Amino acid sequence: MARERRVIKRIESAAARQVTFSKRRRGLFKKAEELSVLCDADVALIVFSSTGRLTQYASSSMNEIIDKYNTHSNNLGKSDQPSLDLNLEHSKYANLNEQLVEASLRLRQMRGEELDGLSVEELQLLEKNLEVGLHRVLHTKDQQFMEQISELQLKSSQLAEENMQLRNQVSQISAHGKQVVADTENFITEDGQSSESVMTALHSGSSLSQDNDDGSDVSLKLGLPCGAWK
């Protein structure tokens, strides 16, 4: 019984498409390896999945095979210099595009997306990279917190010093005010005593004048007869 020939077209089921991709890719890589070993040929194989994941195989070194391919392409187009420049630009563009696709895929995987095609080893490596990145983020955050705390402590010390200076200034102003009040009170007290002394002297002089007018007390004080003063 003849085997039914399968129609080559895009598989609609995503799960079935992923399984078929994995099987066909392993088979393709196996054929490339057999071709390299049996025929002693340099074989390089690059495959991008529908999600943008890169898978490659090289019998020796991928970079050496690509350089050999570029050299061969350049030799073929040596007579046409604009075509050579165009090939170089195309090669650079292809390399940059490949790096961009790879970086985009890694970024999506770091966010937990498109992990279906990864093996256990690749998932463990991704987990390790995430742990290292998280450790760096926490370290940077703690360092910034410590710097902010140091700045706040410095500001607190400066404010405390300024507060102490203000307290000292207020104390000096208060002490000066009290000294002025005390000096004023002393001046008033001394002035009051002087006025009282003057008044006492005036009263004494008045009494003496009255005694002189009478003449009797003065005569008695001088030990003379009352009639002798007159």
XYZ file of N, CA and C in Angstrom:
690
model
N 0.847 -1.192 0.000
C 0.000 0.000 0.000
C 0.879 1.238 0.000
N 0.676 2.133 -0.934
C 1.518 3.318 -1.058
C 1.221 4.299 0.076
N 2.290 4.950 0.500
C 2.146 5.934 1.582
C 1.529 7.211 1.017
N 0.581 7.735 1.769
C -0.100 8.938 1.309
C 0.851 10.124 1.342
N 0.888 10.818 0.257
C 1.775 11.967 0.145
C 1.138 13.159 0.868
N 1.950 13.778 1.732
C 1.450 14.886 2.543
C 1.573 16.190 1.753
N 0.545 16.977 1.811
C 0.548 18.257 1.121
C 1.417 19.239 1.924
N 2.330 19.896 1.225
C 3.218 20.859 1.872
C 2.504 22.200 1.956
N 2.087 22.547 3.131
C 1.472 23.843 3.392
C 1.625 24.148 4.887
N 1.310 25.383 5.242
C 1.478 25.826 6.622
C 0.514 25.088 7.542
N 1.051 24.590 8.664
C 0.248 23.888 9.652
C -0.497 24.923 10.491
N -1.803 24.787 10.576
C -2.617 25.785 11.246
C -2.506 25.702 12.764
N -2.410 24.490 13.315
C -2.328 24.316 14.763
C -0.950 24.759 15.256
N -0.930 25.645 16.249
C 0.344 26.140 16.763
C 1.135 25.036 17.460
N 0.466 24.196 18.229
C 1.153 23.107 18.924
C 1.737 22.112 17.925
N 0.919 21.699 16.932
C 1.413 20.758 15.925
C 2.533 21.380 15.103
N 2.442 22.683 14.840
C 3.494 23.362 14.073
C 4.803 23.384 14.846
N 4.721 23.583 16.178
C 5.929 23.602 16.995
C 6.580 22.222 17.060
N 5.754 21.197 17.190
C 6.288 19.827 17.230
C 6.951 19.475 15.901
N 6.285 19.801 14.804
C 6.848 19.512 13.480
C 8.142 20.283 13.263
N 8.166 21.536 13.737
C 9.378 22.341 13.591
C 10.548 21.705 14.324
N 10.313 21.245 15.536
C 11.390 20.626 16.311
C 11.905 19.359 15.629
N 10.986 18.510 15.145
C 11.402 17.267 14.498
C 12.149 17.537 13.200
N 11.599 18.398 12.362
C 12.233 18.704 11.079
C 13.588 19.388 11.277
N 13.682 20.213 12.298
C 14.952 20.901 12.555
C 16.030 19.907 12.958
N 15.677 18.971 13.841
C 16.655 17.950 14.211
C 17.073 17.121 12.996
N 16.107 16.789 12.156
C 16.444 16.028 10.959
C 17.332 16.815 10.006
N 17.038 18.102 9.846
C 17.843 18.952 8.970
C 19.272 19.075 9.491
N 19.428 19.262 10.789
C 20.766 19.365 11.375
C 21.522 18.045 11.239
N 20.795 16.955 11.383
C 21.432 15.638 11.225
C 21.932 15.443 9.805
N 21.141 15.849 8.823
C 21.563 15.739 7.430
C 22.767 16.636 7.144
N 22.765 17.830 7.717
C 23.896 18.733 7.525
C 25.165 18.153 8.126
N 25.047 17.529 9.292
C 26.210 16.910 9.914
C 26.720 15.741 9.082
N 25.794 14.913 8.571
C 26.206 13.796 7.713
C 26.893 14.289 6.450
N 26.371 15.362 5.855
C 26.997 15.918 4.658
C 28.405 16.411 4.958
N 28.596 17.041 6.113
C 29.912 17.543 6.480
C 30.907 16.405 6.715
N 30.456 15.333 7.404
C 31.367 14.229 7.721
C 31.663 13.386 6.486
N 30.658 13.037 5.728
C 30.843 12.160 4.581
C 31.617 12.831 3.446
N 31.363 14.084 3.216
C 31.946 14.776 2.058
C 33.053 15.752 2.430
N 33.401 15.834 3.719
C 34.448 16.754 4.179
C 34.160 18.172 3.694
N 32.952 18.612 3.914
C 32.522 19.925 3.445
C 32.268 20.832 4.642
N 32.459 22.123 4.402
C 32.115 23.121 5.418
C 30.641 23.448 5.270
N 29.885 23.165 6.310
C 28.437 23.352 6.257
C 28.035 24.277 7.401
N 27.252 25.268 7.074
C 26.690 26.185 8.063
C 25.194 26.275 7.827
N 24.453 26.193 8.915
C 22.998 26.186 8.813
C 22.433 27.134 9.862
N 21.572 28.049 9.414
C 20.938 29.035 10.301
C 19.435 28.925 10.122
N 18.720 28.784 11.244
C 17.274 28.636 11.207
C 16.665 29.600 12.219
N 15.665 30.342 11.777
C 14.879 31.202 12.666
C 13.473 30.620 12.769
N 13.029 30.457 14.004
C 11.669 29.955 14.211
C 10.656 31.071 13.960
N 9.377 30.722 14.012
C 8.328 31.720 13.802
C 8.292 32.760 14.912
N 8.836 32.406 16.072
C 8.894 33.359 17.186
C 10.166 34.186 17.175
N 11.057 33.930 16.210
C 12.285 34.697 16.116
C 13.476 34.067 16.799
N 13.339 32.842 17.299
C 14.437 32.178 17.976
C 15.437 31.661 16.958
N 16.719 31.906 17.234
C 17.792 31.515 16.324
C 18.353 30.150 16.724
N 18.498 29.276 15.743
C 19.166 27.988 15.925
C 20.157 27.822 14.773
N 21.377 27.429 15.084
C 22.402 27.356 14.049
C 23.260 26.100 14.225
N 23.859 25.688 13.112
C 24.784 24.562 13.109
C 25.944 24.916 12.183
N 27.141 24.579 12.599
C 28.333 24.806 11.790
C 29.263 23.625 11.972
N 29.801 23.154 10.852
C 30.705 22.004 10.928
C 32.045 22.372 11.554
N 32.480 23.610 11.395
C 33.733 24.059 12.006
C 33.466 25.292 12.871
N 33.517 26.464 12.252
C 33.250 27.711 12.951
C 32.293 28.531 12.099
N 31.226 28.984 12.723
C 30.234 29.755 11.987
C 30.841 31.041 11.425
N 31.659 31.719 12.220
C 32.264 32.976 11.760
C 33.220 32.732 10.589
N 33.995 31.664 10.673
C 34.919 31.367 9.578
C 34.161 31.024 8.299
N 33.093 30.275 8.417
C 32.317 29.914 7.223
C 31.650 31.152 6.630
N 31.137 32.042 7.496
C 30.518 33.272 6.994
C 31.553 34.163 6.331
N 32.752 34.261 6.933
C 33.814 35.049 6.306
C 34.212 34.467 4.952
N 34.269 33.144 4.868
C 34.587 32.498 3.591
C 33.502 32.793 2.556
N 32.256 32.760 3.009
C 31.148 33.070 2.092
C 31.216 34.520 1.619
N 31.522 35.442 2.537
C 31.625 36.846 2.150
C 32.781 37.070 1.186
N 33.903 36.402 1.451
C 35.048 36.538 0.545
C 34.710 36.007 -0.844
N 34.046 34.867 -0.887
C 33.648 34.298 -2.185
C 32.676 35.225 -2.909
N 31.744 35.779 -2.172
C 30.796 36.705 -2.799
C 31.488 37.957 -3.294
N 32.462 38.443 -2.520
C 33.199 39.639 -2.941
C 34.033 39.372 -4.188
N 34.623 38.180 -4.265
C 35.419 37.849 -5.450
C 34.542 37.737 -6.690
N 33.328 37.234 -6.506
C 32.436 37.122 -7.658
C 32.023 38.498 -8.182
N 31.872 39.444 -7.298
C 31.436 40.767 -7.724
C 32.536 41.795 -7.733
N 33.801 41.346 -7.888
C 34.924 42.279 -7.857
C 34.897 43.239 -9.029
N 34.417 42.801 -10.165
C 34.382 43.676 -11.337
C 33.339 44.773 -11.212
N 32.398 44.584 -10.332
C 31.328 45.564 -10.150
C 31.427 46.139 -8.740
N 32.130 47.282 -8.614
C 32.382 47.866 -7.307
C 31.103 48.287 -6.585
N 30.140 48.937 -7.265
C 28.896 49.260 -6.546
C 28.183 48.036 -6.005
N 28.226 46.934 -6.775
C 27.594 45.708 -6.296
C 28.313 45.169 -5.067
N 29.653 45.310 -5.023
C 30.427 44.867 -3.862
C 30.049 45.673 -2.624
N 29.971 46.987 -2.791
C 29.582 47.827 -1.658
C 28.176 47.478 -1.177
N 27.313 47.187 -2.127
C 25.951 46.827 -1.760
C 25.923 45.519 -0.984
N 26.763 44.582 -1.382
C 26.828 43.305 -0.663
C 27.355 43.491 0.758
N 28.355 44.366 0.887
C 28.891 44.617 2.226
C 27.838 45.266 3.125
N 27.141 46.227 2.562
C 26.086 46.873 3.346
C 24.985 45.883 3.693
N 24.675 45.021 2.747
C 23.652 44.012 3.016
C 24.113 43.052 4.109
N 25.409 42.695 4.080
C 25.936 41.793 5.105
C 25.891 42.454 6.492
N 26.285 43.735 6.547
C 26.228 44.444 7.818
C 24.792 44.551 8.318
N 23.898 44.848 7.393
C 22.491 44.952 7.772
C 21.958 43.623 8.291
N 22.367 42.528 7.622
C 21.910 41.203 8.061
C 22.442 40.875 9.453
N 23.726 41.226 9.705
C 24.293 40.965 11.031
C 23.585 41.781 12.108
N 23.351 43.056 11.825
C 22.661 43.901 12.796
C 21.232 43.429 13.027
N 20.586 43.019 11.941
C 19.216 42.523 12.083
C 19.186 41.240 12.907
N 20.178 40.396 12.709
C 20.253 39.161 13.488
C 20.455 39.465 14.971
N 21.338 40.425 15.268
C 21.559 40.805 16.655
C 20.301 41.413 17.269
N 19.583 42.202 16.472
C 18.354 42.808 16.970
C 17.293 41.758 17.271
N 17.166 40.786 16.379
C 16.180 39.722 16.597
C 16.531 38.916 17.838
N 17.809 38.617 17.997
C 18.244 37.843 19.160
C 18.010 38.626 20.456
N 18.350 39.914 20.436
C 18.141 40.732 21.637
C 16.660 40.878 21.964
N 15.820 41.032 20.931
C 14.380 41.138 21.158
C 13.810 39.851 21.754
N 14.298 38.732 21.244
C 13.840 37.450 21.777
C 14.247 37.279 23.235
N 15.477 37.626 23.557
C 15.934 37.516 24.945
C 15.145 38.439 25.855
N 14.820 39.619 25.360
C 14.027 40.539 26.171
C 12.638 39.981 26.446
N 12.014 39.411 25.426
C 10.687 38.819 25.634
C 10.761 37.630 26.588
N 11.813 36.847 26.475
C 11.969 35.713 27.382
C 12.246 36.179 28.806
N 12.951 37.288 28.957
C 13.172 37.834 30.298
C 11.862 38.286 30.933
N 10.887 38.655 30.092
C 9.567 39.028 30.590
C 8.659 37.822 30.768
N 9.176 36.630 30.489
C 8.385 35.418 30.653
C 7.564 35.058 29.436
N 7.911 35.578 28.275
C 7.170 35.301 27.054
C 7.976 34.368 26.149
N 7.233 33.614 25.334
C 7.830 32.746 24.314
C 8.849 31.783 24.922
N 8.414 31.065 25.940
C 9.266 30.094 26.622
C 8.970 28.651 26.202
N 8.022 28.446 25.293
C 7.604 27.091 24.939
C 8.720 26.292 24.278
N 9.511 26.931 23.446
C 10.544 26.193 22.719
C 11.839 26.000 23.466
N 11.937 26.459 24.727
C 13.176 26.356 25.495
C 13.255 25.017 26.208
N 14.472 24.503 26.290
C 14.700 23.259 27.030
C 14.866 23.567 28.522
N 15.014 22.494 29.312
C 15.173 22.670 30.757
C 16.475 23.411 31.052
N 17.549 23.061 30.330
C 18.830 23.734 30.543
C 18.735 25.217 30.207
N 18.058 25.543 29.121
C 17.906 26.935 28.740
C 17.046 27.702 29.741
N 16.023 27.059 30.264
C 15.193 27.702 31.287
C 15.985 27.940 32.569
N 16.826 26.972 32.941
C 17.658 27.149 34.131
C 18.649 28.287 33.938
N 19.237 28.375 32.734
C 20.150 29.484 32.451
C 19.424 30.828 32.496
N 18.208 30.856 31.951
C 17.416 32.084 31.997
C 17.084 32.460 33.440
N 16.737 31.466 34.257
C 16.450 31.733 35.665
C 17.670 32.283 36.387
N 18.837 31.728 36.088
C 20.071 32.211 36.708
C 20.358 33.656 36.311
N 20.157 33.960 35.025
C 20.381 35.333 34.569
C 19.411 36.306 35.244
N 18.166 35.869 35.420
C 17.192 36.723 36.097
C 17.576 36.956 37.559
N 18.089 35.925 38.221
C 18.508 36.074 39.611
C 19.683 37.038 39.725
N 20.624 36.920 38.786
C 21.773 37.839 38.798
C 21.310 39.276 38.568
N 20.392 39.454 37.604
C 19.870 40.797 37.347
C 19.104 41.356 38.525
N 18.297 40.508 39.180
C 17.548 40.952 40.354
C 18.489 41.353 41.483
N 19.565 40.587 41.667
C 20.548 40.913 42.712
C 21.185 42.276 42.433
N 21.501 42.542 41.173
C 22.090 43.841 40.832
C 21.103 44.976 41.064
N 19.841 44.740 40.712
C 18.821 45.772 40.922
C 18.662 46.071 42.408
N 18.585 45.041 43.240
C 18.441 45.245 44.684
C 19.662 45.942 45.268
N 20.847 45.560 44.789
C 22.074 46.198 45.279
C 22.085 47.683 44.934
N 21.706 48.005 43.693
C 21.663 49.411 43.286
C 20.627 50.184 44.087
N 19.462 49.565 44.331
C 18.419 50.228 45.111
C 18.883 50.485 46.541
N 19.515 49.480 47.183
C 20.019 49.662 48.543
C 21.086 50.757 48.586
N 21.938 50.808 47.577
C 22.980 51.828 47.537
C 22.372 53.228 47.444
N 21.351 53.376 46.618
C 20.687 54.675 46.508
C 19.980 55.045 47.807
N 19.370 54.063 48.479
C 18.742 54.325 49.772
C 19.767 54.821 50.791
N 20.945 54.179 50.825
C 21.983 54.583 51.768
C 22.467 56.000 51.467
N 22.590 56.330 50.193
C 23.011 57.685 49.837
C 21.968 58.712 50.276
N 20.682 58.396 50.080
C 19.632 59.309 50.515
C 19.621 59.461 52.036
N 19.840 58.359 52.759
C 19.881 58.428 54.224
C 21.049 59.291 54.682
N 22.211 59.148 54.022
C 23.377 59.958 54.382
C 23.103 61.440 54.142
N 22.458 61.752 53.013
C 22.125 63.148 52.735
C 21.162 63.710 53.771
N 20.154 62.916 54.173
C 19.198 63.383 55.185
C 19.875 63.575 56.540
N 20.789 62.680 56.903
C 21.518 62.833 58.155
C 22.378 64.088 58.146
N 23.021 64.366 57.009
C 23.829 65.577 56.892
C 22.966 66.827 57.028
N 21.802 66.824 56.358
C 20.892 67.961 56.471
C 20.396 68.121 57.912
N 20.131 66.992 58.589
C 19.677 67.052 59.975
C 20.751 67.660 60.878
N 22.007 67.282 60.656
C 23.100 67.848 61.450
C 23.239 69.338 61.208
N 23.114 69.742 59.941
C 23.210 71.169 59.633
C 22.079 71.959 60.283
N 20.849 71.425 60.236
C 19.723 72.100 60.863
C 19.890 72.178 62.382
N 20.413 71.108 62.996
C 20.639 71.125 64.441
C 21.685 72.180 64.811
N 22.728 72.293 64.004
C 23.759 73.299 64.266
C 23.192 74.714 64.113
N 22.401 74.933 63.066
C 21.773 76.238 62.885
C 20.810 76.559 64.044
N 20.064 75.534 64.506
C 19.164 75.730 65.637
C 19.925 76.116 66.897
N 21.079 75.479 67.125
C 21.891 75.806 68.297
C 22.423 77.234 68.216
N 22.840 77.644 67.035
C 23.323 79.016 66.869
C 22.206 80.022 67.141
N 20.997 79.736 66.646
C 19.866 80.625 66.902
C 19.543 80.694 68.388
N 19.610 79.551 69.088
C 19.358 79.537 70.532
C 20.385 80.412 71.277
N 21.654 80.294 70.863
C 22.695 81.098 71.507
C 22.468 82.583 71.273
N 22.059 82.927 70.042
C 21.783 84.328 69.745
C 20.611 84.849 70.572
N 19.548 84.029 70.694
C 18.395 84.439 71.508
C 18.794 84.593 72.970
N 19.648 83.695 73.477
C 20.092 83.785 74.878
C 20.909 85.056 75.109
N 21.795 85.381 74.161
C 22.594 86.597 74.293
C 21.720 87.844 74.267
N 20.727 87.846 73.362
C 19.827 88.995 73.290
C 19.030 89.137 74.592
N 18.554 88.010 75.148
C 17.788 88.038 76.395
C 18.642 88.521 77.562
N 19.896 88.040 77.635
C 20.791 88.461 78.721
C 21.112 89.952 78.612
N 21.312 90.436 77.395
C 21.581 91.871 77.203
C 20.380 92.708 77.625
N 19.165 92.236 77.305
C 17.958 92.968 77.704
C 17.808 93.040 79.213
N 18.094 91.927 79.890
C 18.012 91.919 81.346
C 19.035 92.864 81.962
N 20.238 92.945 81.405
C 21.271 93.838 81.921
C 20.862 95.293 81.764
N 20.239 95.611 80.631
C 19.773 96.987 80.416
C 18.701 97.355 81.433
N 17.746 96.430 81.699
C 16.694 96.692 82.683
C 17.282 96.893 84.075
N 18.274 96.056 84.442
C 18.899 96.169 85.758
C 19.618 97.509 85.903
N 20.348 97.914 84.864
C 21.046 99.201 84.914
C 20.062 100.357 85.058
N 18.925 100.263 84.376
C 17.908 101.320 84.476
C 17.342 101.406 85.887
N 17.060 100.239 86.479
C 16.535 100.235 87.851
C 17.550 100.799 88.836
N 18.837 100.466 88.665
C 19.881 100.992 89.551
C 19.981 102.506 89.421
N 19.864 102.976 88.166
C 19.936 104.421 87.946
C 18.772 105.147 88.629
N 17.582 104.575 88.508
C 16.415 105.191 89.136
C 16.553 105.191 90.648
N 17.071 104.088 91.219
C 17.248 103.983 92.677
C 18.247 105.021 93.172
N 19.392 105.140 92.495
C 20.418 106.089 92.903
C 19.906 107.513 92.766
N 19.154 107.799 91.721
C 18.619 109.139 91.519
C 17.602 109.480 92.619
N 16.798 108.446 93.000
C 15.832 108.662 94.078
C 16.511 108.955 95.391
N 17.614 108.257 95.697
C 18.358 108.510 96.921
C 18.967 109.901 96.922
N 19.461 110.345 95.806
C 20.068 111.678 95.736
C 19.033 112.749 95.970
N 17.855 112.581 95.388
C 16.787 113.556 95.581
C 16.365 113.630 97.041
N 16.293 112.470 97.685
C 15.901 112.431 99.093
C 16.937 113.142 99.970
N 18.224 112.971 99.623
C 19.286 113.634 100.391
C 19.191 115.132 100.238
N 18.911 115.565 98.970
C 18.779 116.997 98.738
C 17.610 117.572 99.543
N 16.486 116.879 99.549
C 15.316 117.330 100.287
C 15.604 117.387 101.775
N 16.339 116.397 102.296
C 16.695 116.379 103.717
C 17.568 117.567 104.060
N 18.526 117.847 103.132
C 19.413 118.994 103.378
C 18.635 120.289 103.358
N 17.685 120.382 102.415
C 16.879 121.594 102.347
C 16.065 121.778 103.620
N 15.429 120.711 104.140
C 14.665 120.803 105.375
C 15.566 121.196 106.547
N 16.753 120.659 106.550
C 17.676 120.995 107.644
C 18.054 122.466 107.601
N 18.283 122.957 106.372
C 18.652 124.384 106.241
C 17.519 125.279 106.661
N 16.302 124.841 106.332
C 15.147 125.645 106.707
C 14.989 125.712 108.212
N 15.190 124.593 108.865
C 15.078 124.555 110.315
C 16.135 125.425 110.951
N 17.341 125.395 110.364
C 18.441 126.196 110.903
C 18.141 127.675 110.757
N 17.495 128.007 109.643
C 17.170 129.422 109.441
C 16.146 129.870 110.448
N 15.166 129.011 110.702
C 14.161 129.373 111.691
C 14.796 129.528 113.065
N 15.705 128.639 113.394
C 16.383 128.727 114.685
C 17.195 129.999 114.764
N 17.782 130.372 113.663
C 18.564 131.599 113.654
C 17.663 132.810 113.851
N 16.482 132.720 113.283
C 15.567 133.827 113.462
C 15.181 133.973 114.929
N 14.964 132.881 115.570
C 14.608 132.963 116.984
C 15.791 133.395 117.809
N 16.961 132.825 117.540
C 18.182 133.223 118.257
C 18.384 132.509 119.542
N 17.333 131.861 120.024
C 17.460 131.244 121.333
C 18.208 129.946 121.275
N 17.852 129.180 120.299
C 18.520 127.858 120.202
C 19.968 128.016 119.872
N 20.305 128.984 119.057
C 21.713 129.182 118.679
C 22.501 129.666 119.875
N 21.893 130.548 120.670
C 22.590 131.040 121.865
C 22.818 129.924 122.839
N 21.831 129.088 122.951
C 22.013 127.955 123.851
C 23.117 127.052 123.382
N 23.132 126.831 121.985
C 24.178 125.960 121.441
C 25.538 126.580 121.607
N 25.653 127.913 121.543
C 26.951 128.591 121.692
C 27.333 128.856 123.160
N 26.398 128.607 124.111
C 26.678 128.824 125.534
C 26.648 130.275 125.966
N 25.889 131.085 125.179
C 25.782 132.502 125.504
C 24.434 132.787 126.107
N 24.304 133.861 126.800
C 23.001 134.272 127.387
C 22.089 134.641 126.263
N 20.866 134.495 126.510
C 19.862 134.804 125.472
C 19.930 136.242 125.055
N 20.153 137.163 125.918
C 20.189 138.559 125.567
C 21.450 138.947 124.864
N 22.505 138.173 125.000
C 23.791 138.515 124.361
C 23.694 138.393 122.856
N 22.923 137.434 122.334
C 22.778 137.230 120.837
C 22.143 138.442 120.212
N 21.209 139.046 120.927
C 20.569 140.235 120.385
C 21.501 141.402 120.485
